[in-house]
Short mmCIF file of C-alpha atoms and ligand atoms in Angstrom, two decimals:
data_model
loop_
_atom_site.label_atom_id
_atom_site.label_comp_id
_atom_site.label_asym_id
_atom_site.label_seq_id
_atom_site.Cartn_x
_atom_site.Cartn_y
_atom_site.Cartn_z
CA MET A 287 -140.35 182.38 22.55
CA GLN A 288 -143.42 184.14 21.24
CA LEU A 289 -145.68 181.48 19.70
CA ALA A 290 -149.10 181.36 18.07
CA MET A 291 -151.43 178.36 18.03
CA ILE A 292 -154.13 178.20 15.37
CA GLY A 293 -156.90 175.81 16.43
CA ALA A 294 -157.92 175.13 20.03
CA GLY A 295 -159.22 171.55 19.85
CA TYR A 296 -157.75 168.63 21.79
CA VAL A 297 -154.34 169.08 20.24
CA GLY A 298 -154.10 172.85 19.83
CA LEU A 299 -155.30 173.51 23.35
CA THR A 300 -153.12 170.90 25.03
CA THR A 301 -150.06 171.86 23.00
CA GLY A 302 -150.65 175.57 23.56
CA VAL A 303 -151.02 175.11 27.31
CA CYS A 304 -147.97 172.83 27.53
CA LEU A 305 -145.80 175.16 25.45
CA ALA A 306 -146.69 177.87 27.97
CA THR A 307 -145.74 175.46 30.76
CA LEU A 308 -142.35 175.10 29.06
CA GLY A 309 -141.94 178.86 29.46
CA HIS A 310 -143.03 180.22 26.08
CA ASP A 311 -145.49 183.06 25.48
CA VAL A 312 -148.41 181.51 23.67
CA GLN A 313 -151.41 183.12 22.03
CA ILE A 314 -154.17 180.81 20.84
CA TYR A 315 -156.70 181.61 18.14
CA ASP A 316 -159.68 179.50 17.09
CA SER A 317 -162.21 180.38 14.40
CA ASN A 318 -165.08 178.97 16.49
CA PRO A 319 -166.32 181.99 18.50
CA ASP A 320 -168.20 179.85 21.08
CA ARG A 321 -165.08 177.83 21.83
CA LEU A 322 -162.93 180.94 22.00
CA GLY A 323 -165.46 182.68 24.28
CA GLN A 324 -165.37 179.79 26.75
CA LEU A 325 -161.58 179.69 26.69
CA MET A 326 -161.33 183.44 27.26
CA ALA A 327 -163.40 182.81 30.41
CA ALA A 328 -160.79 180.14 31.35
CA LYS A 329 -163.26 177.30 30.73
CA VAL A 330 -162.09 174.24 28.81
CA PRO A 331 -164.84 173.08 26.42
CA ILE A 332 -163.61 169.44 26.37
CA TYR A 333 -162.98 166.89 29.09
CA GLU A 334 -159.26 166.29 29.42
CA PRO A 335 -157.90 165.48 32.89
CA GLY A 336 -155.79 168.30 34.38
CA LEU A 337 -156.11 170.61 31.37
CA GLU A 338 -158.32 173.28 32.89
CA ASP A 339 -156.15 173.63 36.03
CA GLU A 340 -152.98 173.96 33.97
CA LEU A 341 -154.64 176.41 31.57
CA ARG A 342 -155.62 178.63 34.51
CA ARG A 343 -152.12 178.43 35.97
CA GLN A 344 -150.59 179.53 32.68
CA ILE A 345 -153.09 182.37 32.19
CA SER A 346 -152.31 183.60 35.73
CA ALA A 347 -148.59 183.36 35.01
CA GLY A 348 -149.15 185.63 32.00
CA ARG A 349 -147.76 183.11 29.50
CA LEU A 350 -151.03 182.05 27.87
CA SER A 351 -153.75 184.11 26.26
CA PHE A 352 -156.57 183.70 23.76
CA SER A 353 -157.00 186.13 20.93
CA PRO A 354 -160.23 186.83 19.07
CA LEU A 355 -158.12 188.14 16.19
CA MET A 356 -155.81 185.96 14.16
CA ARG A 357 -153.68 188.99 13.31
CA ARG A 358 -152.95 189.69 16.94
CA ALA A 359 -152.01 186.08 17.67
CA VAL A 360 -149.71 185.76 14.66
CA ALA A 361 -148.11 189.17 14.17
CA ASN A 362 -145.24 188.85 16.64
CA ALA A 363 -144.89 185.07 16.67
CA ARG A 364 -141.59 183.47 15.67
CA ALA A 365 -143.43 180.19 15.17
CA VAL A 366 -147.07 179.70 14.23
CA PHE A 367 -148.46 176.23 14.95
CA LEU A 368 -151.36 174.90 12.87
CA ALA A 369 -153.50 172.46 14.89
CA VAL A 370 -156.73 172.58 12.89
CA GLY A 371 -158.77 169.52 11.94
CA THR A 372 -157.74 167.17 9.14
CA PRO A 373 -160.81 164.97 8.59
CA ALA A 374 -161.06 162.25 5.97
CA ALA A 375 -162.09 163.13 2.43
CA ALA A 376 -164.59 160.90 0.61
CA ASP A 377 -161.81 158.64 -0.75
CA GLY A 378 -160.21 158.31 2.70
CA SER A 379 -157.33 160.70 1.99
CA VAL A 380 -156.65 163.69 4.23
CA ASP A 381 -159.04 166.57 3.63
CA LEU A 382 -156.64 169.51 3.80
CA ALA A 383 -159.29 172.22 3.53
CA GLN A 384 -158.81 173.49 7.11
CA ILE A 385 -155.01 173.44 6.82
CA GLU A 386 -155.04 175.29 3.51
CA GLN A 387 -157.58 177.78 4.79
CA ALA A 388 -155.55 178.39 7.97
CA ALA A 389 -152.37 178.86 5.90
CA ARG A 390 -154.15 181.42 3.70
CA GLU A 391 -155.48 183.26 6.73
CA VAL A 392 -152.16 183.25 8.57
CA ALA A 393 -150.07 184.38 5.57
CA PRO A 394 -150.94 188.11 5.57
CA HIS A 395 -149.94 188.49 9.22
CA LEU A 396 -146.66 186.56 9.36
CA GLN A 397 -143.50 188.42 10.25
CA ASN A 398 -140.44 187.96 8.07
CA GLY A 399 -138.45 184.88 9.12
CA ALA A 400 -141.37 183.19 10.88
CA THR A 401 -141.79 179.41 10.89
CA ILE A 402 -145.11 177.70 10.32
CA VAL A 403 -145.22 174.44 12.27
CA ILE A 404 -147.79 171.86 11.19
CA LYS A 405 -149.05 170.03 14.30
CA SER A 406 -152.10 168.53 12.64
CA THR A 407 -151.81 165.03 11.22
CA VAL A 408 -151.27 165.36 7.47
CA GLY A 409 -150.03 163.30 4.54
CA ALA A 410 -146.57 163.38 2.99
CA GLY A 411 -146.00 166.56 1.01
CA THR A 412 -148.36 168.82 2.99
CA SER A 413 -145.57 171.03 4.37
CA ARG A 414 -144.51 171.76 0.81
CA ARG A 415 -148.11 172.57 -0.12
CA VAL A 416 -148.42 175.02 2.79
CA ARG A 417 -145.17 176.62 1.70
CA GLU A 418 -146.63 177.18 -1.78
CA ILE A 419 -149.78 178.75 -0.34
CA VAL A 420 -147.80 181.21 1.74
CA ALA A 421 -145.47 181.98 -1.18
CA GLU A 422 -148.49 182.73 -3.40
CA ALA A 423 -149.76 185.24 -0.82
CA ARG A 424 -146.46 186.72 0.36
CA GLY A 425 -143.79 185.89 -2.22
CA ALA A 426 -141.29 188.35 -0.79
CA LEU A 427 -141.45 186.89 2.69
CA ASP A 428 -138.76 184.54 3.98
CA ILE A 429 -140.78 181.79 5.66
CA SER A 430 -140.02 178.23 6.80
CA VAL A 431 -142.56 175.44 7.07
CA ALA A 432 -141.94 172.55 9.46
CA SER A 433 -143.73 169.37 10.46
CA ASN A 434 -143.95 168.52 14.15
CA PRO A 435 -146.48 165.68 14.46
CA GLU A 436 -148.21 165.17 17.79
CA PHE A 437 -148.40 161.77 19.47
CA LEU A 438 -150.51 162.59 22.53
CA ARG A 439 -153.50 160.47 23.50
CA GLU A 440 -156.77 161.90 24.70
CA GLY A 441 -157.18 161.22 28.40
CA SER A 442 -153.45 161.49 29.13
CA ALA A 443 -152.68 164.41 26.85
CA LEU A 444 -150.72 166.58 29.28
CA GLN A 445 -148.50 163.76 30.44
CA ASP A 446 -147.96 162.54 26.89
CA PHE A 447 -146.85 166.02 25.84
CA MET A 448 -144.58 166.64 28.83
CA GLU A 449 -143.12 163.10 28.94
CA PRO A 450 -143.13 161.99 25.32
CA ASP A 451 -141.50 158.83 23.98
CA ARG A 452 -139.90 161.03 21.33
CA ILE A 453 -140.26 164.40 19.65
CA VAL A 454 -140.19 164.46 15.86
CA LEU A 455 -138.93 167.64 14.20
CA GLY A 456 -139.31 167.68 10.43
CA TYR A 457 -137.81 170.54 8.46
CA ASP A 458 -136.11 171.16 5.15
CA ASP A 459 -134.11 174.25 6.06
CA PRO A 460 -131.77 174.62 9.04
CA ARG A 461 -133.39 177.77 10.41
CA ALA A 462 -136.66 175.91 11.08
CA GLY A 463 -134.63 173.20 12.82
CA GLU A 464 -133.04 175.77 15.11
CA VAL A 465 -136.39 177.33 15.99
CA LEU A 466 -137.95 173.94 16.75
CA ALA A 467 -134.92 172.84 18.80
CA GLU A 468 -135.20 176.01 20.87
CA ILE A 469 -138.92 175.50 21.45
CA TYR A 470 -138.41 171.94 22.68
CA ALA A 471 -135.10 172.55 24.52
CA PRO A 472 -136.78 172.15 27.95
CA LEU A 473 -137.76 168.58 26.97
CA ALA A 474 -134.45 167.65 25.39
CA GLU A 475 -133.31 165.72 28.48
CA ALA A 476 -136.65 163.95 28.83
CA ALA A 477 -137.02 162.47 25.35
CA PRO A 478 -135.08 161.58 22.23
CA ILE A 479 -135.50 164.22 19.54
CA VAL A 480 -135.60 163.03 15.95
CA HIS A 481 -134.41 165.62 13.44
CA THR A 482 -135.56 164.70 9.95
CA SER A 483 -137.17 166.01 6.77
CA THR A 484 -140.76 167.27 6.63
CA THR A 485 -141.76 164.28 4.47
CA ASN A 486 -140.29 161.78 6.94
CA ALA A 487 -142.01 163.51 9.86
CA GLU A 488 -145.34 163.44 8.05
CA LEU A 489 -144.91 159.76 7.16
CA SER A 490 -143.86 158.89 10.73
CA LYS A 491 -147.14 160.12 12.17
CA HIS A 492 -149.35 158.07 9.87
CA ALA A 493 -147.04 155.06 10.16
CA ALA A 494 -147.10 155.20 13.99
CA ASN A 495 -150.89 155.31 14.17
CA ALA A 496 -151.24 152.60 11.53
CA PHE A 497 -148.79 150.34 13.38
CA LEU A 498 -150.65 150.76 16.69
CA ALA A 499 -153.92 150.02 14.90
CA LEU A 500 -152.33 146.87 13.45
CA LYS A 501 -151.43 145.71 16.96
CA ILE A 502 -155.01 146.17 18.14
CA GLY A 503 -156.44 144.54 15.02
CA PHE A 504 -154.10 141.59 15.47
CA VAL A 505 -154.94 141.04 19.12
CA ASN A 506 -158.67 141.23 18.34
CA GLU A 507 -158.29 138.51 15.70
CA VAL A 508 -156.34 136.33 18.13
CA ALA A 509 -159.07 136.98 20.73
CA ASP A 510 -161.67 135.58 18.31
CA LEU A 511 -159.56 132.47 17.89
CA CYS A 512 -159.14 132.15 21.68
CA GLU A 513 -162.92 132.08 22.04
CA ARG A 514 -163.17 129.18 19.59
CA VAL A 515 -160.40 127.02 21.05
CA GLY A 516 -160.83 127.66 24.79
CA GLY A 517 -157.98 130.14 25.17
CA ASP A 518 -157.78 133.36 27.12
CA ILE A 519 -156.59 136.47 25.29
CA GLY A 520 -155.40 138.08 28.53
CA ALA A 521 -152.87 135.32 29.08
CA VAL A 522 -151.86 135.16 25.43
CA ALA A 523 -151.39 138.94 25.16
CA ARG A 524 -149.31 138.98 28.33
CA SER A 525 -147.18 136.11 27.08
CA ILE A 526 -146.40 137.74 23.77
CA GLY A 527 -146.14 141.27 25.18
CA LEU A 528 -143.30 140.28 27.49
CA ASP A 529 -141.19 139.73 24.39
CA ARG A 530 -139.43 143.10 24.21
CA ARG A 531 -139.58 142.98 20.42
CA ILE A 532 -143.39 142.96 20.65
CA GLY A 533 -144.00 145.04 23.81
CA PRO A 534 -146.97 144.93 26.17
CA ASP A 535 -148.86 148.05 25.03
CA PHE A 536 -151.79 148.17 22.64
CA LEU A 537 -152.53 144.50 23.08
CA LYS A 538 -155.88 144.88 24.83
CA ALA A 539 -158.63 143.10 22.95
CA GLY A 540 -161.94 144.92 22.84
CA PRO A 541 -164.69 146.23 20.60
CA GLY A 542 -162.24 147.58 18.00
CA PHE A 543 -160.37 150.85 17.78
CA GLY A 544 -162.21 154.14 17.40
CA GLY A 545 -161.71 157.81 18.09
CA SER A 546 -160.94 160.78 15.95
CA CYS A 547 -157.55 159.47 14.84
CA PHE A 548 -156.93 155.77 14.21
CA PRO A 549 -159.91 155.26 11.87
CA LYS A 550 -159.22 158.36 9.78
CA ASP A 551 -155.43 158.08 9.87
CA THR A 552 -155.35 154.43 8.81
CA ARG A 553 -157.71 155.28 5.94
CA ALA A 554 -155.54 158.22 4.92
CA PHE A 555 -152.37 156.14 5.02
CA ALA A 556 -153.98 153.39 2.97
CA ALA A 557 -155.28 155.97 0.48
CA ALA A 558 -151.74 157.38 0.12
CA GLY A 559 -150.42 153.87 -0.55
CA ARG A 560 -153.03 153.34 -3.27
CA ARG A 561 -152.46 156.76 -4.81
CA HIS A 562 -148.71 156.31 -5.03
CA GLY A 563 -148.77 152.70 -6.24
CA ALA A 564 -147.39 151.26 -2.99
CA PRO A 565 -150.42 149.44 -1.55
CA LEU A 566 -150.51 149.01 2.23
CA ASP A 567 -152.33 145.67 2.30
CA LEU A 568 -151.92 145.08 6.03
CA VAL A 569 -153.41 148.46 6.80
CA GLU A 570 -156.28 147.92 4.33
CA SER A 571 -157.04 144.61 6.01
CA VAL A 572 -157.04 145.98 9.56
CA ILE A 573 -159.40 148.79 8.51
CA ARG A 574 -161.83 146.30 6.94
CA ARG A 575 -161.78 143.96 9.94
CA ASN A 576 -162.17 146.80 12.41
CA ASP A 577 -165.12 148.22 10.47
CA HIS A 578 -166.88 144.83 10.66
CA ARG A 579 -166.09 144.17 14.29
CA GLN A 580 -168.86 146.21 15.87
CA ALA A 581 -171.58 144.67 13.69
CA THR A 582 -170.24 141.22 14.55
CA LEU A 583 -170.24 141.96 18.28
CA ALA A 584 -173.78 143.37 18.13
CA ARG A 585 -174.94 140.14 16.46
CA ARG A 586 -173.15 138.09 19.12
CA ILE A 587 -174.94 139.98 21.89
CA VAL A 588 -178.35 139.42 20.33
CA THR A 589 -177.69 135.74 19.73
CA ALA A 590 -176.01 134.88 23.01
CA ALA A 591 -178.59 136.67 25.15
CA GLY A 592 -181.50 135.40 23.04
CA LEU A 593 -182.84 138.91 22.61
CA GLN A 594 -186.25 139.58 21.14
CA GLU A 595 -187.54 142.72 19.49
CA GLY A 596 -188.44 145.32 22.13
CA ASP A 597 -186.16 143.85 24.82
CA ASP A 598 -184.30 146.31 27.03
CA VAL A 599 -180.51 146.32 27.01
CA ALA A 600 -178.19 148.42 29.18
CA ILE A 601 -174.99 149.86 27.72
CA LEU A 602 -172.27 151.21 29.95
CA GLY A 603 -169.92 153.51 28.06
CA ALA A 604 -170.27 155.76 25.04
CA ALA A 605 -166.80 157.34 24.78
CA PHE A 606 -164.36 155.68 22.37
CA LYS A 607 -162.16 154.94 25.39
CA ALA A 608 -162.00 155.96 29.06
CA ASP A 609 -161.00 159.40 30.35
CA THR A 610 -162.44 161.33 27.46
CA ASP A 611 -165.83 162.75 26.48
CA ASP A 612 -164.98 162.16 22.81
CA VAL A 613 -167.43 159.93 20.96
CA ARG A 614 -166.05 160.37 17.44
CA GLU A 615 -166.08 156.95 15.70
CA SER A 616 -166.76 155.35 19.07
CA PRO A 617 -167.13 151.55 18.85
CA ALA A 618 -169.63 151.84 21.74
CA LEU A 619 -171.96 154.06 19.74
CA ARG A 620 -171.60 151.90 16.65
CA ILE A 621 -172.57 148.76 18.56
CA ALA A 622 -175.43 150.67 20.18
CA GLY A 623 -176.58 151.82 16.74
CA TYR A 624 -176.57 148.26 15.38
CA LEU A 625 -178.56 147.02 18.40
CA ILE A 626 -181.15 149.74 17.94
CA GLY A 627 -181.34 148.80 14.26
CA MET A 628 -182.13 145.24 15.34
CA GLY A 629 -185.12 146.40 17.40
CA VAL A 630 -183.56 146.44 20.86
CA ARG A 631 -184.39 149.28 23.30
CA LEU A 632 -181.29 150.81 24.87
CA LYS A 633 -180.57 152.60 28.09
CA MET A 634 -177.09 154.09 28.06
CA HIS A 635 -174.75 155.50 30.67
CA ASP A 636 -171.42 157.26 30.41
CA PRO A 637 -169.86 159.36 33.18
CA LYS A 638 -168.45 162.02 30.84
CA ALA A 639 -169.59 161.44 27.28
CA ALA A 640 -173.36 161.19 27.73
CA ARG A 641 -174.04 164.66 26.35
CA ASN A 642 -171.96 164.08 23.22
CA GLY A 643 -173.37 160.55 22.88
CA GLN A 644 -176.94 161.74 23.13
CA ARG A 645 -176.40 164.11 20.25
CA LEU A 646 -175.36 161.24 17.96
CA LEU A 647 -177.76 158.64 19.35
CA PRO A 648 -180.90 160.37 20.58
CA GLN A 649 -182.93 157.16 20.07
CA ALA A 650 -181.31 155.61 23.14
CA GLY A 651 -182.46 156.47 26.66
CA TRP A 652 -179.63 158.20 28.52
CA VAL A 653 -179.50 157.74 32.30
CA ASP A 654 -177.36 159.00 35.17
CA THR A 655 -176.17 155.77 36.78
CA PRO A 656 -175.30 152.26 35.61
CA TYR A 657 -177.96 150.89 37.96
CA GLU A 658 -180.70 152.91 36.28
CA ALA A 659 -179.53 151.57 32.94
CA ALA A 660 -179.77 148.02 34.30
CA ILE A 661 -183.42 148.23 35.39
CA GLY A 662 -185.39 145.62 33.45
CA ALA A 663 -182.46 144.90 31.10
CA LYS A 664 -182.22 141.46 29.51
CA ALA A 665 -178.51 142.05 28.94
CA LEU A 666 -175.89 144.53 30.04
CA VAL A 667 -172.94 145.48 27.85
CA ILE A 668 -169.79 147.29 28.98
CA LEU A 669 -168.14 149.10 26.07
CA THR A 670 -165.86 151.74 27.62
CA GLU A 671 -163.26 150.90 30.26
CA TRP A 672 -164.21 153.59 32.80
CA PRO A 673 -162.53 152.75 36.13
CA GLN A 674 -165.83 153.13 37.99
CA TYR A 675 -167.28 150.22 36.03
CA ARG A 676 -164.61 147.99 37.58
CA GLN A 677 -165.95 148.91 41.03
CA ILE A 678 -169.57 148.33 40.09
CA ASP A 679 -171.84 146.62 42.65
CA LEU A 680 -172.65 143.45 40.73
CA GLN A 681 -175.32 142.23 43.17
CA HIS A 682 -177.13 145.57 42.80
CA LEU A 683 -176.82 145.37 39.02
CA ALA A 684 -178.07 141.77 38.85
CA ALA A 685 -181.04 142.58 41.10
CA ALA A 686 -182.06 145.44 38.80
CA MET A 687 -181.78 143.36 35.61
CA ASP A 688 -184.43 141.16 34.09
CA GLY A 689 -181.92 138.86 32.39
CA CYS A 690 -178.59 137.32 33.27
CA HIS A 691 -176.15 138.20 30.46
CA LEU A 692 -173.28 140.59 31.11
CA PHE A 693 -171.13 141.35 28.06
CA ASP A 694 -167.85 142.66 29.42
CA TYR A 695 -166.36 143.81 26.13
CA ARG A 696 -163.46 145.61 27.80
CA ASN A 697 -162.58 142.62 30.02
CA LEU A 698 -162.88 144.70 33.18
CA LEU A 699 -164.53 142.36 35.65
CA ASP A 700 -163.52 139.31 37.59
CA ARG A 701 -165.30 136.24 36.28
CA ARG A 702 -165.88 134.72 39.73
CA ALA A 703 -167.46 137.93 41.04
CA VAL A 704 -169.76 138.19 38.02
CA GLU A 705 -170.82 134.57 38.31
CA ALA A 706 -171.31 134.92 42.08
CA ALA A 707 -173.88 137.61 41.28
CA GLY A 708 -175.75 135.06 39.16
CA LEU A 709 -174.75 136.55 35.82
CA VAL A 710 -173.26 134.91 32.73
CA HIS A 711 -169.95 136.61 32.00
CA HIS A 712 -169.21 137.11 28.30
CA ARG A 713 -165.67 138.39 27.83
CA ILE A 714 -163.71 139.20 24.70
CA GLY A 715 -161.27 136.43 23.92
CA THR A 716 -162.59 133.82 26.39
CA ALA A 717 -165.48 131.45 25.72
CA PRO A 718 -168.37 131.81 28.22
CA ARG A 719 -168.03 128.97 30.72
CA SER A 720 -171.54 128.43 31.90
CA LEU A 721 -174.49 128.44 29.60
CA HIS A 722 -174.67 127.73 25.95
CA ALA A 723 -176.86 130.63 25.06
CA PRO A 724 -180.21 129.98 23.45
CA ILE A 725 -180.44 131.08 19.86
CA THR A 726 -183.64 132.79 18.91
CA VAL A 727 -184.93 132.82 15.39
CA GLY A 728 -186.71 136.17 15.02
CA LEU A 729 -184.33 138.83 16.11
CA ALA A 730 -181.17 136.77 15.81
CA GLY A 731 -182.18 136.01 12.22
CA ARG A 732 -182.44 139.73 11.55
CA ALA A 733 -179.19 140.22 13.34
CA ARG A 734 -177.46 137.73 11.10
CA ALA A 735 -178.94 139.40 8.09
CA GLY A 736 -177.73 142.83 9.37
P1 NAD B 139 -160.53 169.38 16.85
O1 NAD B 139 -161.58 169.23 15.83
O2 NAD B 139 -160.82 169.05 18.28
O3 NAD B 139 -159.98 170.88 16.81
C1 NAD B 139 -159.68 171.60 15.64
C2 NAD B 139 -159.93 173.08 15.95
O4 NAD B 139 -159.46 173.87 14.85
C3 NAD B 139 -161.40 173.43 16.13
O5 NAD B 139 -161.60 174.05 17.38
C4 NAD B 139 -161.71 174.38 14.95
O6 NAD B 139 -162.66 175.38 15.29
C5 NAD B 139 -160.35 174.98 14.70
N1 NAD B 139 -160.17 175.54 13.35
C6 NAD B 139 -160.49 174.99 12.16
N2 NAD B 139 -160.14 175.83 11.15
C7 NAD B 139 -159.59 176.93 11.72
C8 NAD B 139 -159.03 178.13 11.23
N3 NAD B 139 -158.95 178.38 9.92
N4 NAD B 139 -158.56 179.04 12.11
C9 NAD B 139 -158.63 178.80 13.43
N5 NAD B 139 -159.14 177.68 13.97
C10 NAD B 139 -159.62 176.75 13.12
O7 NAD B 139 -159.30 168.51 16.35
P2 NAD B 139 -158.15 167.81 17.22
O8 NAD B 139 -158.65 166.53 17.79
O9 NAD B 139 -157.52 168.81 18.10
O10 NAD B 139 -157.14 167.43 16.04
C11 NAD B 139 -156.41 168.43 15.36
C12 NAD B 139 -155.35 167.75 14.52
O11 NAD B 139 -154.43 167.05 15.38
C13 NAD B 139 -155.87 166.69 13.56
O12 NAD B 139 -155.07 166.69 12.43
C14 NAD B 139 -155.68 165.38 14.32
O13 NAD B 139 -155.55 164.28 13.47
C15 NAD B 139 -154.38 165.66 15.04
N6 NAD B 139 -154.17 164.91 16.27
C16 NAD B 139 -155.21 164.73 17.13
C17 NAD B 139 -154.98 164.05 18.35
C18 NAD B 139 -156.09 163.81 19.33
O14 NAD B 139 -155.88 163.06 20.28
N7 NAD B 139 -157.26 164.39 19.18
C19 NAD B 139 -153.68 163.59 18.65
C20 NAD B 139 -152.65 163.82 17.72
C21 NAD B 139 -152.91 164.48 16.54
C1 UGA B 140 -154.08 157.72 19.37
C2 UGA B 140 -152.58 157.42 19.58
O1 UGA B 140 -152.43 156.54 20.69
C3 UGA B 140 -151.80 158.71 19.87
O2 UGA B 140 -150.41 158.41 19.97
C4 UGA B 140 -152.03 159.68 18.70
O3 UGA B 140 -151.40 160.92 18.96
C5 UGA B 140 -153.52 159.91 18.52
O4 UGA B 140 -154.20 158.64 18.30
C6 UGA B 140 -153.76 160.76 17.31
O5 UGA B 140 -153.06 160.68 16.35
O6 UGA B 140 -154.69 161.53 17.38
P1 UGA B 140 -156.16 158.25 20.96
O7 UGA B 140 -156.97 158.21 19.71
O8 UGA B 140 -156.35 159.37 21.91
O9 UGA B 140 -154.59 158.27 20.58
O10 UGA B 140 -156.44 156.94 21.76
P2 UGA B 140 -155.71 155.52 22.00
O11 UGA B 140 -155.44 155.39 23.44
O12 UGA B 140 -154.61 155.28 21.08
O13 UGA B 140 -156.92 154.54 21.62
C7 UGA B 140 -157.45 154.49 20.31
C8 UGA B 140 -158.46 153.38 20.21
O14 UGA B 140 -157.83 152.10 20.31
C9 UGA B 140 -159.52 153.41 21.32
O15 UGA B 140 -160.77 153.07 20.76
C10 UGA B 140 -159.05 152.35 22.28
O16 UGA B 140 -160.07 151.79 23.06
C11 UGA B 140 -158.46 151.33 21.33
N1 UGA B 140 -157.44 150.46 21.98
C12 UGA B 140 -156.28 151.00 22.42
C13 UGA B 140 -157.70 149.11 22.09
O17 UGA B 140 -158.76 148.61 21.67
N2 UGA B 140 -156.74 148.30 22.66
C14 UGA B 140 -155.56 148.80 23.12
O18 UGA B 140 -154.73 148.00 23.63
C15 UGA B 140 -155.32 150.17 23.01
#
């Protein structure tokens, strides 16, 4: 099927490439000329494992192309996907400016009978709003608007698209349902397909992200309790996760959830609850706790390591999780920011996200290896679960450091190995076994105040 994709970010690009892999003819348009220029040269401007290879394969196969003109991308498409950004507005609700703008720009070029498919994450009622916009511009046109939320994760985006847990197709008229079913027919054996209304599809996306965020928020609270009572969150999470009603995923305690989606989507869902008089108290609570978590962890680092103003600290990890260069709402950068605010000097390392991190946190020193970061550091903090940090040479690290505190806030390392290197291992959800850390007045006092 001839398809157009509007927006070539993480979602638009991955979805466009994968739809070509499924055998469709896909033209992608993005309003950012730099991004489009790179893509036209078959270069992927983001780090997403496997994406560039697959993009090149699909371009060579003649199924994927990039158009500098929206008209050309849209004119012959039976379905036009919108995958533009939906950031948070000041009150937390979804800022629909990019969606509305894209709908206005697409409208003049649509062919009669086309279906607009909203891929972006939006609130309930947005499909109807897009329908109104197109009707205002092209009243005589017979157009459908559908909602097809995306559930891929950065870092495993291709696999998530090709092997989804489910595909949600939201539409209010049968023709849109037929078009969507045809698009996804090659995946029909691989995953359950939920046919539902646009409103239900829109709600499902926000509800799914909010539920996953609740799981993470819950396990982080239990981790805090484990630290107080001598428990181990790894064992507790495994024990509860084996209950099939709970499930083992999204039970890893850490520095809190971040990224371009959970923070904004939980806020948007909560804002919708408030606006419609159906408050989502659990979601409100998890947002509040998650927002405080990074400041709390920064204070813990300062206190436990007895840091003084001007001390050097090494941070490993800037991305909001491994396998991505995305630093949007990254807990790592937030903790780093709090530490800098408390007078600590930072050296930071990230294998993929250093360039993006440096843009947001130029005050930190950015280095090329974890060992460089460790030189002279009073404490070392791991904040992103990059696999290479698991393999780190702890003796080398300890020899480079000037202090002995390793804060393993992704629970990556083996306690015995860390202690054998002469370091104190601070994990999330387990009390440190060895030292009771000294508490310093000066900086720790400021930290408490912050
Ligand atoms: P992004 O910011 O990486 O990409 C959005 C792209 O849209 C940008 O390249 C921008 O230039 C382009 N754009 C904006 N307005 C345009 C217009 N009028 N015409 C053409 N292009 C335009 O965003 P993203 O991370 O890909 O997210 C897109 C949507 O998908 C959001 O609603 C997000 O919540 C949702 N989503 C994201 C993920 C994820 O993992 N990133 C997963 C599922 C859903
Ligand atoms: C998330 C969802 O997992 C996707 O299904 C969804 O499509 C996407 O949001 C979206 O709507 O954009 P993503 O943001 O790429 O995907 O990353 P996740 O793997 O979900 O991680 C989000 C955050 O939660 C990260 O900061 C991660 O470190 C944290 N996390 C995740 C934990 O702290 N513990 C866990 O057990 C899992």
